[in-house]
Short mmCIF file of C-alpha atoms in Angstrom, two decimals:
data_model
loop_
_atom_site.label_atom_id
_atom_site.label_comp_id
_atom_site.label_asym_id
_atom_site.label_seq_id
_atom_site.Cartn_x
_atom_site.Cartn_y
_atom_site.Cartn_z
CA MET A 17 -8.54 33.49 4.68
CA THR A 18 -6.60 30.52 3.36
CA LYS A 19 -8.64 28.13 5.49
CA ASP A 20 -11.82 29.61 4.01
CA TYR A 21 -10.35 29.31 0.53
CA THR A 22 -9.41 25.67 1.15
CA ILE A 23 -12.98 24.85 2.13
CA LEU A 24 -14.36 26.69 -0.93
CA ILE A 25 -11.91 24.96 -3.31
CA GLN A 26 -13.06 21.55 -2.04
CA SER A 27 -16.75 22.49 -2.14
CA ARG A 28 -19.28 20.60 -4.22
CA PRO A 29 -20.12 23.52 -6.58
CA VAL A 30 -16.48 24.05 -7.54
CA LEU A 31 -15.65 20.39 -8.09
CA SER A 32 -18.97 19.70 -9.86
CA GLU A 33 -18.23 22.51 -12.31
CA VAL A 34 -14.75 21.10 -12.91
CA ILE A 35 -16.23 17.67 -13.60
CA GLU A 36 -18.74 19.23 -16.01
CA ASN A 37 -16.18 21.42 -17.80
CA LEU A 38 -13.71 18.58 -18.34
CA GLN A 39 -16.42 15.94 -18.87
CA LEU A 40 -14.81 13.64 -16.32
CA GLY A 41 -16.27 10.19 -15.85
CA PHE A 42 -16.37 10.25 -12.04
CA ASP A 43 -18.30 11.94 -9.25
CA TYR A 44 -17.61 14.65 -6.67
CA GLU A 45 -16.30 12.25 -3.98
CA THR A 46 -13.84 10.66 -6.38
CA LEU A 47 -12.47 14.04 -7.46
CA LEU A 48 -12.28 15.20 -3.85
CA GLY A 49 -10.22 12.09 -3.04
CA LYS A 50 -7.77 12.94 -5.85
CA LEU A 51 -7.42 16.61 -4.86
CA THR A 52 -5.04 17.84 -2.16
CA VAL A 53 -5.03 21.46 -1.01
CA SER A 54 -2.16 22.51 1.24
CA ASN A 55 -0.91 25.73 2.73
CA PRO A 56 2.90 25.59 2.81
CA SER A 57 4.32 27.19 5.97
CA ASP A 58 1.08 29.05 6.79
CA SER A 59 1.50 31.55 3.97
CA ARG A 60 -1.27 33.19 1.93
CA ILE A 61 -0.50 30.83 -0.93
CA LEU A 62 -2.44 27.61 -1.49
CA GLU A 63 -0.89 24.66 -3.30
CA LEU A 64 -3.19 22.35 -5.26
CA SER A 65 -2.26 18.86 -6.41
CA VAL A 66 -4.19 16.09 -8.09
CA THR A 67 -3.21 12.45 -8.05
CA ASP A 68 -4.26 10.38 -11.06
CA LYS A 69 -2.92 7.55 -13.23
CA ASP A 70 -2.77 9.90 -16.22
CA PRO A 71 -0.37 12.80 -15.48
CA TYR A 72 -1.78 14.92 -18.34
CA LEU A 73 -5.33 14.55 -16.97
CA ALA A 74 -4.08 15.43 -13.49
CA LYS A 75 -2.57 18.64 -14.86
CA ARG A 76 -5.78 19.56 -16.68
CA ILE A 77 -7.81 18.90 -13.54
CA VAL A 78 -5.55 20.95 -11.26
CA ASP A 79 -5.55 23.88 -13.73
CA GLU A 80 -9.33 23.74 -14.03
CA VAL A 81 -9.81 23.54 -10.25
CA ALA A 82 -7.56 26.59 -9.81
CA SER A 83 -9.46 28.56 -12.47
CA VAL A 84 -12.96 27.62 -11.33
CA SER A 85 -12.19 28.07 -7.62
CA ALA A 86 -10.59 31.50 -8.18
CA ASN A 87 -13.77 32.73 -9.88
CA TYR A 88 -15.99 31.05 -7.25
CA ILE A 89 -14.03 32.58 -4.36
CA GLY A 90 -14.24 36.03 -5.99
CA GLU A 91 -18.02 35.72 -6.31
CA LYS A 92 -18.89 34.19 -2.94
CA MET A 93 -16.43 36.04 -0.72
CA GLU A 94 -17.01 39.37 -2.51
CA VAL A 95 -13.27 39.94 -2.77
CA THR A 96 -10.91 40.42 -5.62
CA THR A 97 -10.49 37.18 -7.54
CA PRO A 98 -7.39 35.35 -6.24
CA ASN A 99 -4.44 35.18 -8.61
CA ILE A 100 -3.13 31.94 -10.02
CA ILE A 101 0.64 32.12 -9.54
CA ALA A 102 1.62 29.03 -11.57
CA GLU A 103 -0.08 26.42 -13.68
CA GLY A 104 0.08 22.73 -12.87
CA GLN A 105 3.15 20.76 -13.80
CA ILE A 106 3.30 17.30 -15.27
CA PRO A 107 5.49 15.07 -13.07
CA TYR A 108 8.43 13.46 -14.79
CA LYS A 109 8.69 10.56 -12.42
CA ARG A 110 6.07 8.32 -10.90
CA THR A 111 4.91 9.54 -7.50
CA ALA A 112 2.62 6.69 -6.51
CA PRO A 113 2.33 3.79 -6.03
CA SER A 114 5.86 3.00 -4.94
CA MET A 115 6.84 -0.31 -6.50
CA SER A 116 9.78 -0.90 -4.16
CA ARG A 117 7.58 -0.22 -1.14
CA HIS A 118 4.92 -2.65 -2.33
CA VAL A 119 7.54 -5.33 -3.05
CA MET A 120 9.05 -4.89 0.41
CA ILE A 121 5.66 -5.06 2.12
CA GLY A 122 4.78 -8.16 0.06
CA ALA A 123 8.06 -9.85 0.95
CA ILE A 124 7.58 -9.16 4.68
CA LEU A 125 3.98 -10.37 4.59
CA GLY A 126 5.04 -13.46 2.64
CA ILE A 127 7.72 -14.32 5.23
CA LEU A 128 5.27 -13.77 8.09
CA LEU A 129 2.61 -15.88 6.39
CA GLY A 130 5.13 -18.67 5.74
CA CYS A 131 6.24 -18.65 9.38
CA ALA A 132 2.62 -18.68 10.58
CA ILE A 133 1.77 -21.62 8.33
CA THR A 134 4.83 -23.54 9.49
CA ILE A 135 4.02 -22.93 13.17
CA VAL A 136 0.38 -23.94 12.77
CA GLU A 137 1.38 -27.03 10.78
CA GLU A 138 3.87 -28.04 13.47
CA LEU A 139 1.36 -27.52 16.26
CA LEU A 140 -1.31 -29.54 14.50
CA ASN A 141 1.04 -32.40 13.54
CA ASP A 142 0.08 -35.41 15.64
CA ALA A 143 1.98 -38.04 13.67
CA ILE A 144 3.85 -40.72 15.62
CA VAL A 145 7.49 -40.36 14.63
CA THR A 146 9.79 -41.49 17.46
CA GLU A 147 9.80 -44.43 19.82
CA GLU A 148 8.99 -42.02 22.66
CA ASP A 149 5.77 -41.09 20.77
CA VAL A 150 4.80 -44.77 20.58
CA GLU A 151 5.29 -45.21 24.34
CA GLN A 152 3.53 -41.93 25.20
CA TYR A 153 0.48 -42.13 22.94
CA LEU A 154 -0.05 -45.86 22.51
CA GLY A 155 1.34 -47.17 25.78
CA LEU A 156 3.37 -49.81 23.91
CA TYR A 157 7.06 -50.59 24.01
CA THR A 158 9.11 -50.78 20.81
CA LEU A 159 10.99 -53.95 19.96
CA ALA A 160 12.97 -52.58 17.06
CA VAL A 161 13.57 -49.26 15.35
CA LEU A 162 14.51 -48.63 11.73
CA PRO A 163 17.34 -46.16 11.59
CA ASP A 164 16.95 -42.90 9.86
CA LYS A 165 18.57 -42.74 6.43
CA GLU A 166 21.17 -40.18 7.59
CA GLN A 167 21.87 -42.18 10.76
CA ALA A 168 22.38 -45.35 8.75
CA LYS A 169 24.63 -43.54 6.30
CA ASN A 170 26.75 -42.12 9.14
CA PHE A 171 26.88 -45.54 10.84
CA PHE A 172 28.11 -47.29 7.71
CA GLN A 173 30.59 -44.47 7.00
CA LYS A 174 32.07 -44.98 10.50
CA ILE A 175 32.46 -48.73 9.84
CA VAL A 176 34.17 -48.09 6.49
CA ASP A 177 36.48 -45.51 8.12
CA ALA A 178 37.34 -47.97 10.89
CA LEU A 179 38.17 -50.73 8.40
CA THR A 180 40.46 -48.58 6.25
#
């Protein structure tokens, strides 16, 4: 029966009545996306939860869904109206979105994007930098080469060390 109840709870008539009763500013599909109906450990008990930015609105919605669906199930299934065991609870801590998870995903994506940009930039770099590049691409021989700043610094440091 719980599978039947789950389908009836998520039905358009039930959720449309909830939207009308609470004067919500969204449609059936939006409310259906916010609603989760679960059956913990295949018992006869259904657990309803609503995810929304406003925890107080989520509680009102879940309470209204429970009330409306209990009456609807009683009418349509011609059974005794299901009992509501507990009202919705307002969460005391944020359940979604997880800020640390989003930061971690952003950091990983940023590192991957930086690596991809560096690799593409290196592959597309066709600048002539070394004397081997001059010989390979231009077919010319070099007569002189200006030393790199670090090479010159090391060279002069060696001379100073040798003189002292």
